[in-house]
Amino acid sequence: MAPTQTDIPDSDRFTVVIVGGGAAGLTVAARLRRARPNLSIAVIDPATTHAYQPGWTLVGAGVMALKDTLRQEGGLIPKGVRWLRAAVRSFTPENNLVTLADGRQIGYRRLVVCPGLQLDWGRIDGLTETLGRNGVCSNYARDTVEYTWSCIQSLKGGTALFTQPPMPIKCAGAPQKIAYLASDHWRREGVLSRMKVEFDVAGDALFGVKYFVPPLQDAIDYYGIDLHLRHNLVAVDGPKRVATFAVTAPDGSSSTVTRAFDMLHVTPPQSAPDFIKSSPLVNEAGWLDVDAATLRHARFETVFGLGDVIGTSNAKTAAAARAQAPVVVDNLLASLDGRPLAAAYDGYGACPLTVSYGRVVLAEFLYGGVPAPSFHYDQRKPSRFAWILKTRVFPQLYWNMMLTGRDVHLPHRPIRDA
């Protein structure tokens, strides 16, 4: 017989349980505490270190130190919120229960699911054996991001490959950001003319929002980067320094090609965490099944979701989680009060695309790829202002405002006819 709330002690029952202590989870916890200080809230997350992952592009380009992107998780949990340092095994949403890896069961009145996504390194043959050596690097992992900068600095000529897997992935602009910064470094060092730089993209477009493609294509052309669309990395031979790509032709036929490299920056395939994929909470694609506007679960009214794990069409960025958090908090409290869910998420996401050291294309957009700038200038133009936002303002906003629940939002202005 399935367990119920009455089978567990009072100490393991909470008004709100949040699965995930990353950007989304901590922001929701902090906002809930500010809105209703007396709520009993628990955050479930086994990690002891919290990372500001948007900074890892800058770490890989030698602009930011890795230590400046990391903080102790325990120091970020809002006061009055219980931290359950454990992994989740399963969900029983019909009984409002979460089962931890050790078998302990946690009860809730409302559940917020935001554990992020997982990096599927093993889906690329040979990658795990060579990642972090043989010139194979990635800004997507804490353990390898510093090696990216080592590879960029040491390369004085040869072939550098940068890859992007099929969508969805988190921070979809990151795979090309590092290609531009690396090329700019080599240009400044006077060795770019001795380099062959390739950007191999599994999809059929340089960027998912057409409005911002022209300045990115300008960067591709400026650095002389060879852009290969419909090229998906499937295997790596590190010692031989050979990468294998599955190539899809316009007629749908497929073939494989190999590329020799001196440096290979890999963006791994990504998916929802396994404990989410095996749960009753997912949609057919394996992502958390939530309403795209209210962010409440499509089938279980006591469950909400946000961040990288949800199966909505917005970009998976920290900016998206920042915009989703107040919607989840407002609607969760409304559901507790028996009120209609009035808050709606419009799909807002943002991607500061570093096209050089000191210049950024600030892409902001809504569902459907509708551009939605926050500032009164043409954000397609690479700017020093956006570089300052990316390198100085956004990290402080993240640590001191977003995660503390004191965030404020500039109004964005949708450009419907773009």
Coordinates of C-alpha atoms in Angstrom, one line a residue, residues 132-365:
G132 CA 40.4 17.4 -19.2
R133 CA 43.4 16.3 -21.2
N134 CA 44.6 15.8 -24.8
G135 CA 43.3 19.2 -25.6
V136 CA 39.7 18.2 -24.8
C137 CA 38.0 20.8 -22.6
S138 CA 34.6 22.2 -21.6
N139 CA 33.3 25.3 -19.8
Y140 CA 30.2 23.2 -18.7
A141 CA 32.0 21.5 -15.8
R142 CA 33.7 22.9 -12.8
D143 CA 36.5 20.4 -13.0
T144 CA 37.4 21.2 -16.6
V145 CA 36.6 24.9 -17.1
E146 CA 40.1 26.1 -16.1
Y147 CA 41.6 23.6 -18.5
T148 CA 39.8 25.5 -21.3
W149 CA 41.9 28.6 -20.6
S150 CA 45.1 26.5 -20.4
C151 CA 44.3 25.1 -23.9
I152 CA 43.5 28.5 -25.3
Q153 CA 46.7 30.1 -23.9
S154 CA 49.0 27.2 -25.0
L155 CA 47.7 27.0 -28.6
K156 CA 49.8 29.0 -31.1
G157 CA 48.6 27.3 -34.2
G158 CA 46.6 24.4 -35.5
T159 CA 42.9 23.4 -35.4
A160 CA 40.4 24.3 -32.7
L161 CA 36.9 22.8 -32.7
F162 CA 34.0 24.1 -30.7
T163 CA 30.8 22.0 -30.6
Q164 CA 27.1 22.4 -29.8
P165 CA 24.8 19.4 -29.3
P166 CA 21.1 19.2 -30.1
M167 CA 18.8 21.4 -28.1
P168 CA 17.7 21.9 -25.4
I169 CA 20.8 22.8 -23.5
K170 CA 21.4 25.3 -20.8
C171 CA 22.7 28.7 -21.9
A172 CA 22.4 27.9 -25.6
G173 CA 24.8 30.8 -26.4
A174 CA 27.7 29.5 -24.3
P175 CA 29.1 27.1 -27.0
Q176 CA 29.7 30.0 -29.4
K177 CA 30.7 32.6 -26.8
I178 CA 34.0 30.7 -26.0
A179 CA 34.7 30.3 -29.7
Y180 CA 34.6 34.1 -30.1
L181 CA 36.7 34.8 -27.0
A182 CA 39.3 32.2 -27.9
S183 CA 39.5 33.6 -31.4
D184 CA 39.8 37.1 -30.0
H185 CA 42.6 36.0 -27.7
W186 CA 44.5 34.4 -30.6
R187 CA 43.9 37.5 -32.7
R188 CA 45.5 39.7 -29.9
E189 CA 48.4 37.2 -29.7
G190 CA 49.0 37.5 -33.4
V191 CA 48.4 33.7 -34.0
L192 CA 44.9 33.6 -35.4
S193 CA 46.2 33.5 -38.9
R194 CA 47.9 30.2 -38.0
M195 CA 44.6 28.8 -36.6
K196 CA 41.8 26.9 -38.2
V197 CA 38.7 27.5 -36.0
E198 CA 35.5 25.6 -36.5
F199 CA 32.1 25.8 -34.8
D200 CA 30.2 22.6 -35.3
V201 CA 26.5 22.9 -34.5
A202 CA 24.0 20.0 -34.3
G203 CA 21.1 22.2 -35.3
D204 CA 20.4 24.2 -38.4
A205 CA 20.9 27.7 -37.2
L206 CA 23.7 29.7 -35.5
F207 CA 21.3 31.0 -32.8
G208 CA 17.6 30.2 -32.1
V209 CA 16.4 33.8 -32.3
K210 CA 16.8 35.1 -35.8
Y211 CA 16.8 38.8 -34.7
F212 CA 20.2 38.3 -33.2
V213 CA 21.9 36.1 -35.8
P214 CA 23.3 38.9 -38.1
P215 CA 25.8 40.3 -35.5
L216 CA 26.8 36.7 -34.5
Q217 CA 27.4 35.9 -38.2
D218 CA 29.5 39.0 -38.4
A219 CA 31.7 37.7 -35.5
I220 CA 32.0 34.3 -37.3
D221 CA 33.1 36.0 -40.5
Y222 CA 35.4 38.5 -38.6
Y223 CA 37.4 35.7 -37.0
G224 CA 37.3 33.5 -40.0
I225 CA 35.5 30.7 -38.1
D226 CA 34.2 27.8 -40.3
L227 CA 30.6 27.3 -39.3
H228 CA 29.2 23.7 -39.8
L229 CA 25.5 23.3 -39.2
R230 CA 23.9 19.9 -38.7
H231 CA 27.2 18.5 -37.3
N232 CA 26.7 16.6 -34.1
L233 CA 29.7 15.3 -32.1
V234 CA 29.3 11.6 -31.4
A235 CA 32.8 10.3 -30.6
V236 CA 36.2 11.5 -29.5
D237 CA 39.6 9.8 -29.7
G238 CA 41.7 11.9 -27.3
P239 CA 45.1 10.3 -27.8
K240 CA 44.8 10.5 -31.6
R241 CA 43.1 13.9 -31.3
V242 CA 40.3 13.0 -33.7
A243 CA 36.6 13.9 -33.4
T244 CA 33.7 12.2 -35.2
F245 CA 30.6 14.0 -36.2
A246 CA 27.2 12.7 -37.4
V247 CA 26.2 14.9 -40.3
T248 CA 22.6 15.4 -41.4
A249 CA 22.2 16.4 -45.1
P250 CA 19.3 18.7 -46.2
D251 CA 17.5 15.6 -47.6
G252 CA 17.6 14.0 -44.2
S253 CA 20.3 11.4 -45.0
S254 CA 23.1 11.0 -42.5
S255 CA 26.8 10.3 -42.6
T256 CA 29.9 10.6 -40.4
V257 CA 33.0 12.8 -40.8
T258 CA 36.1 13.0 -38.8
R259 CA 38.1 16.1 -37.8
A260 CA 41.6 16.2 -36.5
F261 CA 42.1 18.8 -33.7
D262 CA 44.6 20.4 -31.5
M263 CA 41.9 21.7 -29.1
L264 CA 38.3 20.5 -28.8
H265 CA 35.8 22.4 -26.7
V266 CA 32.9 20.2 -26.0
T267 CA 29.3 21.1 -25.0
P268 CA 27.8 17.9 -23.8
P269 CA 24.3 16.6 -24.6
Q270 CA 21.9 17.4 -21.8
S271 CA 18.7 16.1 -20.3
A272 CA 16.5 16.2 -17.2
P273 CA 18.1 14.4 -14.2
D274 CA 17.4 10.6 -14.2
F275 CA 15.3 10.7 -11.1
I276 CA 13.0 13.2 -12.9
K277 CA 12.9 11.2 -16.1
S278 CA 11.8 8.1 -14.2
S279 CA 9.1 10.0 -12.3
P280 CA 5.4 10.5 -13.0
L281 CA 6.1 14.2 -13.4
V282 CA 7.5 14.3 -16.9
N283 CA 6.1 14.9 -20.3
E284 CA 6.7 12.7 -23.4
A285 CA 10.1 14.4 -24.0
G286 CA 11.3 13.6 -20.5
W287 CA 11.1 17.1 -19.0
L288 CA 9.0 18.3 -16.1
D289 CA 5.5 18.8 -17.4
V290 CA 4.3 22.3 -16.4
D291 CA 1.9 24.8 -17.8
A292 CA 4.0 27.3 -19.9
A293 CA 2.4 30.4 -18.3
T294 CA 1.5 29.5 -14.7
L295 CA 4.3 27.0 -14.2
R296 CA 2.0 24.7 -12.3
H297 CA 2.2 21.0 -13.2
A298 CA -0.1 19.9 -16.0
R299 CA -1.6 17.1 -13.9
F300 CA -0.7 17.5 -10.3
E301 CA -2.1 20.8 -8.8
T302 CA 0.2 20.7 -5.8
V303 CA 3.4 20.7 -7.9
F304 CA 5.1 23.7 -9.5
G305 CA 8.4 23.8 -11.5
L306 CA 10.9 26.2 -12.9
G307 CA 14.5 26.4 -14.1
D308 CA 16.3 24.2 -16.6
V309 CA 14.2 21.1 -15.8
I310 CA 10.9 22.3 -17.1
G311 CA 9.6 21.3 -20.5
T312 CA 8.8 24.7 -21.8
S313 CA 10.2 26.3 -25.0
N314 CA 12.1 29.2 -23.3
A315 CA 15.8 29.3 -23.2
K316 CA 17.4 27.5 -20.2
T317 CA 19.3 30.4 -18.6
A318 CA 19.7 32.0 -15.2
A319 CA 17.7 35.0 -16.5
A320 CA 14.8 32.7 -17.2
A321 CA 14.9 31.2 -13.7
R322 CA 15.0 34.8 -12.4
A323 CA 11.9 35.7 -14.3
Q324 CA 10.1 32.4 -13.4
A325 CA 10.7 32.6 -9.7
P326 CA 8.2 35.4 -8.9
V327 CA 5.5 33.7 -11.0
V328 CA 6.0 30.4 -9.1
V329 CA 5.9 32.2 -5.7
D330 CA 2.8 34.2 -6.6
N331 CA 0.9 31.2 -8.0
L332 CA 2.0 28.9 -5.2
L333 CA 0.7 31.2 -2.5
A334 CA -2.5 31.8 -4.5
S335 CA -3.0 28.0 -4.6
L336 CA -2.5 27.8 -0.9
D337 CA -5.0 30.5 -0.3
G338 CA -7.6 29.0 -2.8
R339 CA -7.2 32.0 -5.1
P340 CA -6.9 31.8 -9.0
L341 CA -3.4 31.6 -10.4
A342 CA -3.0 35.1 -11.9
A343 CA 0.7 35.3 -12.5
A344 CA 2.0 34.4 -15.9
Y345 CA 5.5 33.7 -17.3
D346 CA 6.0 35.1 -20.8
G347 CA 9.0 33.0 -21.7
Y348 CA 11.6 35.7 -20.9
G349 CA 15.2 34.6 -21.3
A350 CA 18.5 36.4 -21.8
C351 CA 21.9 35.5 -23.2
P352 CA 24.8 38.0 -23.1
L353 CA 26.8 36.8 -26.1
T354 CA 30.5 37.7 -25.7
V355 CA 31.7 38.3 -29.2
S356 CA 35.0 39.7 -28.0
Y357 CA 36.8 40.8 -24.9
G358 CA 35.0 44.0 -24.0
R359 CA 32.0 43.6 -26.3
V360 CA 28.7 41.7 -25.8
V361 CA 25.5 41.3 -27.9
L362 CA 22.8 41.3 -25.2
A363 CA 20.1 39.0 -26.5
E364 CA 16.7 39.2 -24.6
F365 CA 13.6 37.4 -25.9

